[in-house]
Amino acid sequence: MKRKSILFLALFSVLAVNAQWKPQGDKIKTKWAEQVDPKKPLPEYPRPIMERGQWKNLNGLWSYKIQEFGKAAPSKYDGQILVPFAAESSLSGVMKDVGSKNELWYETNFSIESGWNGKNILLHFGAVDWKTEVFINDVKVGSHTGGYTPFSFDITPFIKKGSNQKLVVKVWDPSNDGTQPRGKQVKNPEGIWYTPVTGIWQTVWIEPVNAKNITDLRTTPNIDQNTISIKADVKGAETGDLVEVSVLENGKEIANEKAVVGESNDIVLTAPKLWSPESPFLYQTKVRLISKNKVVDEVKSYFAMRKISSKRDENGVMRMQLNNKDYFQFGPLDQGWWPEGLYTAPTDEALKYDIIKTKELGFNMIRKHVKVEPERWYTHCDQLGILVWQDMPSGDDQPIWQDKKYFEGTELQRTPKSQEIYKKEWREIMDHLYSYPSIVVWVPFNEAWGQFKTVEITEWTKNHDPSRLINSSSGGNHFQTGDILDLHKYPAPELYLYDARRVTVLGEYGGIGLPLEGHLWRANDNWGYVKFKNQAEVTAEYVKYAEILKNLVKTGFSAAVYTQTTDVEGEVNGFMTYDRKVDKMDFKAVNKINTEVINTLNK
């Protein structure tokens, strides 16, 4: 009877949790929405490029309250919210607007594992949009601004004896009432603008470390010298402390080097295997922090040997090169939005799915459009083999489309505070993503959205990371700076400008629309640059544009980006519907023509 009682209580507990939470609204959802477990949403390790063995996921049902800006911490809450899904999303179980006049409060309790005694406890947030304040056991332990990068706090001094630790988080996000980077979020979504994302939208977790610990890894390959440089940032280091790096190929150690803390480990590899979309080989690493002959910290990581550059070809055209060979980069504009989770994919399988489908379409690149993804997304790109152009999420004022000045060199006059926010967040994004080999291009601005001091920002970006190409202004406000001239032309490709000194690319084109009943975010007002009635028509139009593109590759284009991977809210111009349930084009036909486009140059 006792065993039956325990099973009954366990079942009752599961049912009670599920009864407290359910997806809100009646809009379309992907198949993965049904797989979300409110007891352990997104359970995967959130930082695969720097992995430790011990950690604890804090995702799940937390208490929440939306209340007027500036009020004291609530004594009562509105209900429960499923972390890490934004308050406006269906999967949060809330699906309420927050807005610039309110703040979103969270509260939860967690316990520290018994085996972590004597360790320092780090509290990590994958991403929270936008201004965050964090309290442990009623003590404010830190704050952060920026909606796209991780941050953490050492909460060790504030841990109480006993099993329960109280965590309170306060978030304010002004959406498009503010000047901060926000991508396509607006408080009144329509056309190409989407629903706001407020609050926690990536995994929250804790991990135990020693007082001396590795805080970051910066990995830089040099295929011309057959070297990999790995530099570890360390907290609490003393004179004499060492960083040891072991490099493994298919599980076998092939190199081992030590360097004092603060110096990079520059490791020579014999005949290294190069990474490419066709052969995405990754070397594994173990990085150890050694103090007084003892290992006090160890993390697992990986790297790839690859080089991105540009060079003039035999016809005098500047070409992108991958691993010192001309390489045509071709891929979709990928917004990374989900009907049930907005910025947050419902599961890790879903997060990976769009990359797999992009490869299935025959592409070798993704332009990640005005959004930064969770770290697991970039690892999936590294593992599957896809190049990434990483946009800076846009913010501040958007251009007036009818006003040609936005495309004739007139820049936005941003306030000093707005400029400071931009630079801080862009630097943090670049530093955060630096070691992911799939990223080959940084895009500071898109179509003049918030574009300011273009030459200064581009040169600053290049100086900050000289290992990648800089696409200063994709599709608008062209200045003679950076590595790339980027044209946008809808719907059909056209080479209407050319730069003999820089790489010329078609940063956006296409946008062929096909609204499919039963798979629409909204019943009316769906939008595409051109619209057709069935799969055969949109596929034929896509192939027609690709045939045009083949000729333009020969005359000057070195890369192209088709709009887009999926439908998004009111946009119906994806290869797939927003719920990912229907492929809207003939993928085999698209793969065939895409391969021909790529092989025009990559022979």
Coordinates of C-alpha atoms in Angstrom, one line a residue:
M1 CA 0.0 0.0 0.0
K2 CA 2.9 2.4 0.8
R3 CA 4.4 2.0 -2.7
K4 CA 0.9 2.7 -4.2
S5 CA 0.6 5.8 -2.1
I6 CA 4.0 7.1 -3.2
L7 CA 3.1 6.4 -6.9
F8 CA -0.2 8.2 -6.4
L9 CA 1.4 11.2 -4.8
A10 CA 4.0 11.4 -7.6
L11 CA 1.3 11.2 -10.2
F12 CA -0.8 13.8 -8.3
S13 CA 2.3 16.1 -8.2
V14 CA 2.8 15.8 -12.0
L15 CA -0.9 16.4 -12.7
A16 CA -0.9 19.4 -10.3
V17 CA 2.1 21.0 -12.1
N18 CA 0.5 20.5 -15.5
A19 CA -2.9 21.8 -14.2
Q20 CA -1.2 25.0 -13.1
W21 CA 0.3 25.7 -16.5
K22 CA -0.9 25.4 -20.1
P23 CA -0.1 27.3 -23.3
Q24 CA -2.2 30.3 -23.8
G25 CA -4.1 31.6 -26.8
D26 CA -5.5 30.0 -29.9
K27 CA -2.7 30.7 -32.4
I28 CA -0.8 28.1 -34.4
K29 CA 1.9 26.1 -32.8
T30 CA 4.7 23.7 -33.8
K31 CA 4.6 20.0 -33.0
W32 CA 7.3 20.6 -30.4
A33 CA 4.9 22.8 -28.3
E34 CA 3.2 19.5 -27.1
Q35 CA 6.6 18.2 -25.9
V36 CA 7.3 21.0 -23.5
D37 CA 7.5 19.6 -19.9
P38 CA 6.7 22.4 -17.4
K39 CA 8.7 20.5 -14.8
K40 CA 11.9 20.6 -16.9
P41 CA 11.7 22.9 -20.0
L42 CA 14.8 23.1 -22.2
P43 CA 16.8 20.7 -19.9
E44 CA 20.0 20.6 -22.1
Y45 CA 23.3 22.1 -20.9
P46 CA 23.2 25.7 -22.1
R47 CA 26.9 26.4 -22.7
P48 CA 28.3 23.6 -24.8
I49 CA 31.5 25.5 -25.8
M50 CA 32.6 25.7 -22.1
E51 CA 31.1 22.7 -20.3
R52 CA 31.5 21.6 -16.7
G53 CA 30.2 18.4 -15.2
Q54 CA 28.2 19.8 -12.4
W55 CA 25.3 22.1 -12.8
K56 CA 21.6 22.6 -12.1
N57 CA 18.9 23.9 -14.3
L58 CA 16.4 26.3 -12.7
N59 CA 14.0 26.5 -15.6
G60 CA 10.4 25.7 -14.7
L61 CA 7.3 27.3 -13.1
W62 CA 8.1 30.5 -11.2
S63 CA 5.7 33.0 -9.6
Y64 CA 5.2 36.3 -11.6
K65 CA 3.6 39.7 -11.3
I66 CA 3.2 42.5 -13.8
Q67 CA 3.0 45.8 -12.0
E68 CA 3.5 49.5 -12.4
F69 CA 7.1 50.7 -12.9
G70 CA 8.9 51.8 -9.8
K71 CA 6.8 49.9 -7.2
A72 CA 8.3 47.8 -4.4
A73 CA 8.6 44.1 -4.7
P74 CA 5.2 42.4 -4.7
S75 CA 3.9 40.6 -1.6
K76 CA 1.4 38.6 -3.8
Y77 CA 1.9 37.3 -7.3
D78 CA -0.5 37.1 -10.3
G79 CA 0.2 33.4 -10.9
Q80 CA 2.9 31.2 -12.5
I81 CA 5.1 31.7 -15.5
L82 CA 7.1 29.0 -17.3
V83 CA 10.7 30.1 -17.5
P84 CA 12.4 30.6 -19.9
F85 CA 9.5 31.8 -22.1
A86 CA 8.8 35.5 -22.4
A87 CA 5.7 36.8 -20.8
E88 CA 4.1 37.6 -24.1
S89 CA 4.5 34.1 -25.4
S90 CA 2.0 31.3 -25.4
L91 CA 4.3 28.8 -23.7
S92 CA 4.9 31.1 -20.8
G93 CA 1.4 30.3 -19.7
V94 CA 0.8 34.1 -19.3
M95 CA 0.7 35.7 -22.8
K96 CA 0.2 39.2 -21.5
D97 CA 1.7 42.5 -22.7
V98 CA 4.1 44.1 -20.2
G99 CA 5.1 47.4 -21.9
S100 CA 7.4 50.2 -20.9
K101 CA 5.1 51.5 -18.0
N102 CA 5.3 48.2 -16.1
E103 CA 7.9 45.9 -14.7
L104 CA 7.9 42.1 -14.6
W105 CA 8.7 40.4 -11.3
Y106 CA 9.7 36.8 -10.9
E107 CA 10.2 34.7 -7.8
T108 CA 11.3 31.1 -7.3
N109 CA 13.1 28.9 -4.7
F110 CA 16.0 26.6 -5.4
S111 CA 18.3 24.3 -3.4
I112 CA 22.0 23.8 -3.4
E113 CA 23.2 20.2 -4.0
S114 CA 24.7 18.7 -0.9
G115 CA 27.9 17.7 -2.8
W116 CA 28.6 21.4 -3.5
N117 CA 29.6 22.3 0.0
G118 CA 32.7 24.5 0.0
K119 CA 32.2 25.6 -3.6
N120 CA 31.4 29.0 -5.0
I121 CA 27.9 29.1 -6.6
L122 CA 27.5 30.9 -9.9
L123 CA 24.0 32.0 -10.9
H124 CA 23.7 32.2 -14.8
F125 CA 21.1 33.8 -17.0
G126 CA 21.3 32.9 -20.7
A127 CA 19.5 36.1 -21.8
V128 CA 16.9 38.5 -20.3
D129 CA 15.3 41.3 -22.2
W130 CA 16.2 44.1 -21.2
K131 CA 17.1 45.6 -17.8
T132 CA 17.5 43.0 -15.0
E133 CA 17.9 43.2 -11.3
V134 CA 18.6 40.0 -9.3
F135 CA 18.0 39.4 -5.6
I136 CA 19.1 36.4 -3.5
N137 CA 17.4 35.9 -0.1
D138 CA 16.3 39.6 -0.3
V139 CA 19.7 40.9 -1.1
K140 CA 20.3 42.6 -4.4
V141 CA 23.3 40.8 -5.9
G142 CA 23.6 42.5 -9.3
S143 CA 22.0 44.0 -12.4
H144 CA 22.5 43.8 -16.1
T145 CA 21.3 45.6 -19.2
G146 CA 21.1 44.0 -22.7
G147 CA 18.6 41.5 -24.1
Y148 CA 21.0 39.1 -26.0
T149 CA 24.0 38.1 -23.9
P150 CA 24.5 35.9 -20.8
F151 CA 25.4 37.2 -17.4
S152 CA 26.2 35.7 -14.0
F153 CA 26.7 36.5 -10.4
D154 CA 28.7 34.7 -7.7
I155 CA 25.9 34.3 -5.1
T156 CA 28.0 32.4 -2.5
P157 CA 28.0 35.0 0.2
F158 CA 24.2 35.3 0.1
I159 CA 23.4 31.6 0.4
K160 CA 21.5 30.7 3.6
K161 CA 21.8 27.5 5.6
G162 CA 19.0 25.1 4.8
S163 CA 17.5 23.8 1.6
N164 CA 15.5 26.8 0.3
Q165 CA 17.1 29.8 -1.4
K166 CA 14.8 32.6 -2.6
L167 CA 15.5 34.1 -6.0
V168 CA 13.7 37.3 -7.2
V169 CA 14.2 38.9 -10.6
K170 CA 12.9 42.3 -11.7
V171 CA 12.8 43.1 -15.4
W172 CA 12.0 46.3 -17.3
D173 CA 11.8 46.3 -21.1
P174 CA 10.7 49.5 -22.9
S175 CA 10.2 47.8 -26.3
N176 CA 10.2 50.4 -29.1
D177 CA 9.6 53.2 -26.6
G178 CA 13.3 52.9 -25.8
T179 CA 16.5 53.2 -27.9
Q180 CA 18.0 49.8 -26.8
P181 CA 18.7 47.0 -29.3
R182 CA 15.4 45.0 -29.8
G183 CA 15.5 43.6 -33.4
K184 CA 11.9 43.4 -34.8
Q185 CA 10.0 43.8 -31.5
V186 CA 7.4 46.5 -31.4
K187 CA 4.4 47.1 -29.1
N188 CA 2.0 47.2 -32.0
P189 CA 3.2 44.4 -34.3
E190 CA 2.2 44.5 -38.0
G191 CA 3.8 43.8 -41.4
I192 CA 7.5 43.0 -40.8
W193 CA 7.4 43.9 -37.1
Y194 CA 6.7 41.3 -34.4
T195 CA 5.4 40.8 -30.8
P196 CA 7.5 42.2 -27.9
V197 CA 9.7 39.8 -25.9
T198 CA 9.9 40.8 -22.2
G199 CA 11.9 39.1 -19.5
I200 CA 13.8 35.8 -19.2
W201 CA 14.0 34.0 -22.6
Q202 CA 17.0 31.7 -22.1
T203 CA 17.9 29.1 -19.5
V204 CA 18.6 30.0 -15.9
W205 CA 21.1 27.8 -14.1
I206 CA 23.6 27.4 -11.3
E207 CA 27.0 25.7 -11.1
P208 CA 29.6 25.1 -8.4
V209 CA 33.2 26.3 -9.0
N210 CA 36.3 26.8 -6.9
A211 CA 37.3 30.3 -5.9
K212 CA 39.8 30.1 -8.7
N213 CA 38.0 29.3 -11.9
I214 CA 37.9 29.7 -15.7
T215 CA 35.5 32.4 -16.7
D216 CA 35.9 32.4 -20.5
L217 CA 37.8 30.9 -23.4
R218 CA 38.9 32.8 -26.5
T219 CA 39.8 30.5 -29.4
T220 CA 41.5 31.8 -32.6
P221 CA 42.6 29.4 -35.4
N222 CA 45.3 30.2 -37.9
I223 CA 45.3 27.8 -40.8
D224 CA 48.2 29.5 -42.5
Q225 CA 50.5 28.6 -39.6
N226 CA 48.7 25.5 -38.5
T227 CA 48.1 26.9 -35.0
I228 CA 45.2 27.2 -32.6
S229 CA 45.4 30.0 -30.0
I230 CA 43.4 29.3 -26.8
K231 CA 43.3 32.0 -24.1
A232 CA 41.5 31.4 -20.8
D233 CA 40.2 34.2 -18.6
V234 CA 40.6 33.2 -15.0
K235 CA 39.1 34.6 -11.8
G236 CA 41.2 34.5 -8.6
A237 CA 44.5 33.5 -10.3
E238 CA 47.9 33.9 -8.5
T239 CA 51.4 34.0 -9.7
G240 CA 52.5 30.6 -10.8
D241 CA 49.0 29.3 -11.8
L242 CA 48.9 27.5 -15.1
V243 CA 46.4 26.8 -17.9
E244 CA 46.8 23.4 -19.5
V245 CA 45.1 22.6 -22.8
S246 CA 44.7 19.1 -24.3
V247 CA 43.6 18.8 -27.9
L248 CA 41.7 15.6 -28.9
E249 CA 41.0 14.3 -32.3
N250 CA 38.3 11.6 -32.3
G251 CA 38.9 11.1 -28.6
K252 CA 42.7 10.7 -28.8
E253 CA 45.0 13.4 -27.4
I254 CA 47.1 14.9 -30.2
A255 CA 48.6 17.9 -28.4
N256 CA 49.1 19.2 -24.8
E257 CA 50.5 22.6 -23.8
K258 CA 50.7 24.7 -20.7
A259 CA 51.0 28.5 -20.2
V260 CA 50.9 30.8 -17.2
V261 CA 47.5 32.4 -16.6
G262 CA 47.1 35.5 -18.8
E263 CA 49.1 34.0 -21.7
S264 CA 47.5 32.1 -24.6
N265 CA 48.3 28.5 -25.4
D266 CA 49.5 28.6 -29.0
I267 CA 49.4 25.0 -30.2
V268 CA 50.9 23.7 -33.5
L269 CA 48.8 21.0 -35.2
T270 CA 50.3 18.6 -37.7
A271 CA 48.3 18.6 -41.0
P272 CA 45.1 20.0 -39.4
K273 CA 41.7 19.0 -40.7
L274 CA 39.9 22.1 -41.9
W275 CA 36.3 22.9 -41.1
S276 CA 33.8 23.7 -43.8
P277 CA 30.0 23.2 -44.5
E278 CA 31.0 20.2 -46.5
S279 CA 33.3 18.8 -43.8
P280 CA 32.5 20.3 -40.4
F281 CA 35.3 18.7 -38.4
L282 CA 35.6 19.9 -34.8
Y283 CA 38.6 19.3 -32.4
Q284 CA 37.7 18.6 -28.8
T285 CA 39.6 20.2 -25.9
K286 CA 40.0 19.9 -22.2
V287 CA 41.2 23.1 -20.5
R288 CA 42.5 22.8 -16.9
L289 CA 43.4 25.4 -14.4
I290 CA 46.4 24.3 -12.2
S291 CA 47.3 25.9 -8.9
K292 CA 50.1 24.5 -6.7
N293 CA 50.2 21.3 -8.8
K294 CA 46.5 20.7 -8.3
V295 CA 43.7 20.9 -10.9
V296 CA 41.3 23.4 -9.5
D297 CA 39.0 23.8 -12.5
E298 CA 38.4 21.9 -15.8
V299 CA 36.1 22.6 -18.7
K300 CA 35.4 20.8 -22.0
S301 CA 35.4 22.8 -25.2
Y302 CA 36.0 22.5 -29.0
F303 CA 37.4 24.5 -31.9
A304 CA 37.6 24.3 -35.7
M305 CA 40.4 25.1 -38.1
R306 CA 38.9 27.5 -40.6
K307 CA 39.7 30.9 -42.2
I308 CA 37.4 33.5 -43.6
S309 CA 38.9 36.2 -45.9
S310 CA 38.5 38.0 -49.2
K311 CA 40.7 38.1 -52.3
R312 CA 40.5 39.4 -55.9
D313 CA 40.0 36.6 -58.4
E314 CA 41.5 36.2 -61.9
N315 CA 38.9 38.6 -63.3
G316 CA 39.5 41.3 -60.7
V317 CA 36.4 40.6 -58.7
M318 CA 36.7 40.6 -54.9
R319 CA 35.6 37.2 -53.6
M320 CA 34.9 35.8 -50.2
Q321 CA 37.2 32.9 -49.5
L322 CA 36.8 30.0 -47.1
N323 CA 40.1 28.4 -46.2
N324 CA 41.9 30.4 -48.9
K325 CA 39.6 29.3 -51.7
D326 CA 36.9 31.3 -53.4
Y327 CA 33.6 30.2 -51.8
F328 CA 30.1 31.4 -52.7
Q329 CA 28.0 31.8 -49.6
F330 CA 24.3 31.2 -50.1
G331 CA 21.6 31.0 -47.4
P332 CA 18.3 32.2 -46.0
L333 CA 17.5 35.1 -43.8
D334 CA 16.7 33.4 -40.5
Q335 CA 14.7 35.4 -37.9
G336 CA 14.6 32.7 -35.3
W337 CA 11.0 33.3 -34.2
W338 CA 8.5 30.7 -32.9
P339 CA 4.7 30.9 -32.8
E340 CA 4.5 29.5 -29.3
G341 CA 7.8 30.8 -27.8
L342 CA 8.6 34.0 -29.8
Y343 CA 12.3 34.3 -29.2
T344 CA 12.6 30.9 -27.6
A345 CA 12.3 27.6 -29.4
P346 CA 10.1 25.1 -27.5
T347 CA 12.7 22.4 -27.5
D348 CA 16.3 21.8 -28.4
E349 CA 15.2 19.6 -31.3
A350 CA 13.1 22.5 -32.6
L351 CA 16.1 24.8 -32.3
K352 CA 18.2 22.4 -34.4
Y353 CA 15.4 21.7 -36.9
D354 CA 15.6 24.9 -38.9
I355 CA 19.4 24.4 -39.4
I356 CA 18.8 20.8 -40.6
K357 CA 16.1 22.1 -43.1
T358 CA 18.5 24.8 -44.3
K359 CA 21.1 22.2 -45.1
E360 CA 18.4 20.1 -46.8
L361 CA 17.6 23.0 -49.1
G362 CA 21.3 22.9 -50.2
F363 CA 22.4 26.1 -48.5
N364 CA 25.8 26.6 -46.8
M365 CA 25.1 29.8 -44.9
I366 CA 22.5 31.4 -42.6
R367 CA 22.1 35.1 -42.0
K368 CA 20.9 35.4 -38.4
H369 CA 18.7 38.5 -38.7
V370 CA 18.7 41.2 -36.0
K371 CA 18.6 38.5 -33.2
V372 CA 21.1 36.5 -31.2
E373 CA 20.4 32.9 -30.5
P374 CA 21.1 30.7 -27.5
E375 CA 24.5 29.2 -27.4
R376 CA 23.3 25.8 -28.3
W377 CA 22.1 27.1 -31.7
Y378 CA 25.7 28.1 -32.6
T379 CA 27.1 24.8 -31.5
H380 CA 24.5 23.1 -33.8
C381 CA 25.7 25.2 -36.6
D382 CA 29.3 24.3 -35.8
Q383 CA 28.5 20.6 -35.7
L384 CA 26.2 20.5 -38.7
G385 CA 28.3 22.7 -40.9
I386 CA 26.7 26.0 -41.7
L387 CA 28.3 29.5 -42.0
V388 CA 26.7 32.3 -40.0
W389 CA 26.4 36.0 -40.7
Q390 CA 25.5 37.5 -37.3
D391 CA 23.5 40.7 -37.3
M392 CA 23.5 43.2 -34.4
P393 CA 19.9 43.5 -33.3
S394 CA 18.7 46.9 -34.4
G395 CA 17.4 49.6 -32.1
D396 CA 16.6 53.3 -31.8
D397 CA 14.7 54.9 -34.7
Q398 CA 13.7 53.0 -37.8
P399 CA 13.9 54.6 -41.3
I400 CA 11.0 56.2 -43.1
W401 CA 10.9 54.1 -46.2
Q402 CA 9.7 56.8 -48.5
D403 CA 12.5 59.1 -47.4
K404 CA 15.5 58.5 -49.8
K405 CA 17.9 60.2 -47.5
Y406 CA 18.2 57.0 -45.5
F407 CA 19.9 55.4 -48.5
E408 CA 22.0 58.4 -49.5
G409 CA 24.5 58.6 -46.6
T410 CA 22.4 60.5 -44.0
E411 CA 22.9 58.9 -40.6
L412 CA 20.7 58.9 -37.5
Q413 CA 21.7 61.3 -34.8
R414 CA 21.6 59.1 -31.8
T415 CA 22.0 60.5 -28.3
P416 CA 25.2 59.8 -26.4
K417 CA 23.3 57.4 -24.1
S418 CA 21.8 55.5 -27.1
Q419 CA 25.3 55.3 -28.7
E420 CA 26.7 54.0 -25.4
I421 CA 24.0 51.3 -25.1
Y422 CA 24.7 50.2 -28.7
K423 CA 28.5 49.9 -28.3
K424 CA 28.2 48.1 -25.0
E425 CA 25.8 45.5 -26.3
W426 CA 27.5 45.0 -29.6
R427 CA 30.9 44.5 -27.9
E428 CA 29.3 42.0 -25.5
I429 CA 27.7 40.1 -28.3
M430 CA 30.9 39.8 -30.3
D431 CA 32.9 38.8 -27.2
H432 CA 30.2 36.2 -26.2
L433 CA 30.2 34.6 -29.7
Y434 CA 33.8 35.0 -30.6
S435 CA 34.9 31.4 -30.3
Y436 CA 32.1 29.9 -32.4
P437 CA 33.7 28.9 -35.7
S438 CA 30.5 29.0 -37.8
I439 CA 30.3 32.8 -37.5
V440 CA 32.2 34.4 -40.4
V441 CA 30.6 37.8 -40.8
W442 CA 29.5 40.6 -38.4
V443 CA 26.7 42.9 -39.5
P444 CA 26.6 46.0 -37.3
F445 CA 23.6 47.7 -39.1
N446 CA 20.6 46.6 -41.3
E447 CA 18.8 48.9 -43.8
A448 CA 19.7 52.1 -41.9
W449 CA 17.8 50.9 -38.8
G450 CA 19.4 53.0 -36.0
Q451 CA 22.5 53.4 -38.2
F452 CA 25.0 56.0 -36.9
K453 CA 28.7 56.8 -37.3
T454 CA 29.0 54.0 -39.8
V455 CA 32.7 54.3 -40.6
E456 CA 33.6 54.6 -36.9
I457 CA 31.5 51.7 -35.8
T458 CA 32.7 49.5 -38.7
E459 CA 36.4 50.2 -38.0
W460 CA 35.8 49.7 -34.3
T461 CA 34.1 46.3 -35.1
K462 CA 37.0 45.3 -37.3
N463 CA 39.6 46.2 -34.7
H464 CA 37.7 44.4 -32.1
D465 CA 37.7 41.2 -34.2
P466 CA 40.0 41.2 -37.2
S467 CA 39.5 37.5 -37.7
R468 CA 36.1 38.0 -39.5
L469 CA 34.6 40.0 -42.4
I470 CA 32.6 43.1 -41.5
N471 CA 29.4 43.8 -43.5
S472 CA 28.9 47.4 -42.2
S473 CA 25.4 48.2 -43.4
S474 CA 23.3 45.4 -45.0
G475 CA 21.0 46.9 -47.6
G476 CA 21.2 50.6 -46.7
N477 CA 23.3 53.8 -46.1
H478 CA 26.4 52.6 -48.0
F479 CA 29.7 54.0 -47.0
Q480 CA 33.2 53.1 -48.2
T481 CA 34.1 51.1 -45.1
G482 CA 34.3 47.4 -44.1
D483 CA 34.8 44.4 -46.3
I484 CA 31.4 44.1 -48.0
L485 CA 29.0 46.1 -50.1
D486 CA 25.6 44.6 -49.4
L487 CA 22.6 45.2 -51.7
H488 CA 18.9 44.4 -51.0
K489 CA 16.6 43.9 -53.9
Y490 CA 13.1 42.5 -53.9
P491 CA 11.7 40.3 -55.3
A492 CA 14.2 39.4 -58.1
P493 CA 18.0 39.6 -57.8
E494 CA 19.7 42.6 -59.4
L495 CA 23.3 43.8 -59.3
Y496 CA 22.6 47.6 -59.3
L497 CA 25.7 48.6 -57.5
Y498 CA 29.2 47.2 -57.5
D499 CA 32.3 47.8 -55.5
A500 CA 35.7 46.9 -57.1
R501 CA 37.5 47.3 -53.8
R502 CA 35.2 45.2 -51.6
V503 CA 33.2 42.0 -51.8
T504 CA 29.7 42.7 -53.3
V505 CA 26.8 40.6 -52.0
L506 CA 23.0 40.4 -52.3
G507 CA 22.1 40.6 -48.6
E508 CA 18.4 40.1 -49.2
Y509 CA 16.1 39.2 -52.1
G510 CA 13.1 37.0 -52.8
G511 CA 10.3 37.1 -50.3
I512 CA 8.0 35.0 -52.4
G513 CA 4.8 34.7 -50.4
L514 CA 2.4 31.7 -50.1
P515 CA -0.3 32.0 -47.4
L516 CA -1.6 28.6 -46.4
E517 CA -4.9 28.3 -44.6
G518 CA -4.6 26.6 -41.2
H519 CA -1.0 27.6 -40.9
L520 CA -1.4 31.4 -40.5
W521 CA -0.6 33.5 -37.4
R522 CA -3.4 35.9 -38.4
A523 CA -6.4 35.4 -40.6
N524 CA -5.9 38.5 -42.7
D525 CA -3.3 41.1 -43.6
N526 CA -0.6 38.5 -44.4
W527 CA 2.3 40.0 -46.2
G528 CA 4.9 39.0 -48.8
Y529 CA 6.8 40.9 -51.5
V530 CA 4.9 38.8 -54.1
K531 CA 2.2 36.2 -53.6
F532 CA 1.3 32.9 -55.3
K533 CA -1.3 30.2 -54.8
N534 CA 0.5 26.9 -54.5
Q535 CA 3.8 25.1 -54.1
A536 CA 4.5 24.6 -57.8
E537 CA 4.1 28.4 -58.5
V538 CA 6.4 29.5 -55.6
T539 CA 9.0 26.9 -56.5
A540 CA 9.0 27.9 -60.2
E541 CA 9.4 31.6 -59.1
Y542 CA 12.3 30.7 -56.8
V543 CA 14.0 28.7 -59.6
K544 CA 13.6 31.7 -61.9
Y545 CA 15.3 34.0 -59.5
A546 CA 18.1 31.5 -58.9
E547 CA 18.8 31.3 -62.7
I548 CA 19.1 35.1 -62.7
L549 CA 21.4 34.9 -59.6
K550 CA 23.7 32.3 -61.4
N551 CA 24.5 34.9 -64.0
L552 CA 25.1 37.6 -61.4
V553 CA 27.5 35.4 -59.5
K554 CA 29.7 35.4 -62.6
T555 CA 29.6 39.2 -62.9
G556 CA 30.1 40.2 -59.3
F557 CA 28.0 38.7 -56.5
S558 CA 30.0 36.7 -53.9
A559 CA 27.1 35.7 -51.7
A560 CA 23.3 35.9 -51.5
V561 CA 20.6 35.7 -48.9
Y562 CA 17.1 34.6 -49.7
T563 CA 14.1 35.8 -47.6
Q564 CA 13.4 33.6 -45.6
T565 CA 13.6 30.4 -43.6
T566 CA 10.0 30.4 -42.2
D567 CA 7.0 32.5 -42.2
V568 CA 7.0 34.8 -39.2
E569 CA 3.8 36.2 -37.7
G570 CA 2.2 38.3 -40.5
E571 CA 5.0 37.4 -43.1
V572 CA 4.2 34.5 -45.3
N573 CA 7.4 34.3 -47.4
G574 CA 9.1 31.4 -45.8
F575 CA 10.3 28.1 -47.2
M576 CA 8.2 26.7 -44.3
T577 CA 5.1 27.8 -42.6
Y578 CA 5.5 29.5 -39.2
D579 CA 4.4 26.3 -37.4
R580 CA 7.1 24.3 -39.4
K581 CA 4.4 21.8 -40.4
V582 CA 4.4 22.4 -44.2
D583 CA 7.4 22.8 -46.6
K584 CA 6.0 25.5 -49.0
M585 CA 8.4 24.7 -51.8
D586 CA 9.7 21.6 -53.5
F587 CA 12.9 21.1 -51.4
K588 CA 14.5 18.8 -53.9
A589 CA 14.1 21.3 -56.7
V590 CA 15.4 24.1 -54.5
N591 CA 18.4 22.0 -53.5
K592 CA 19.2 21.3 -57.1
I593 CA 19.2 24.9 -58.2
N594 CA 20.9 26.1 -55.0
T595 CA 23.7 23.6 -55.7
E596 CA 24.1 25.0 -59.2
V597 CA 24.2 28.6 -57.9
I598 CA 26.9 27.7 -55.4
N599 CA 28.9 25.7 -57.9
T600 CA 29.0 28.7 -60.3
L601 CA 31.9 29.8 -58.1
N602 CA 32.8 26.9 -55.9
K603 CA 34.3 24.6 -58.5

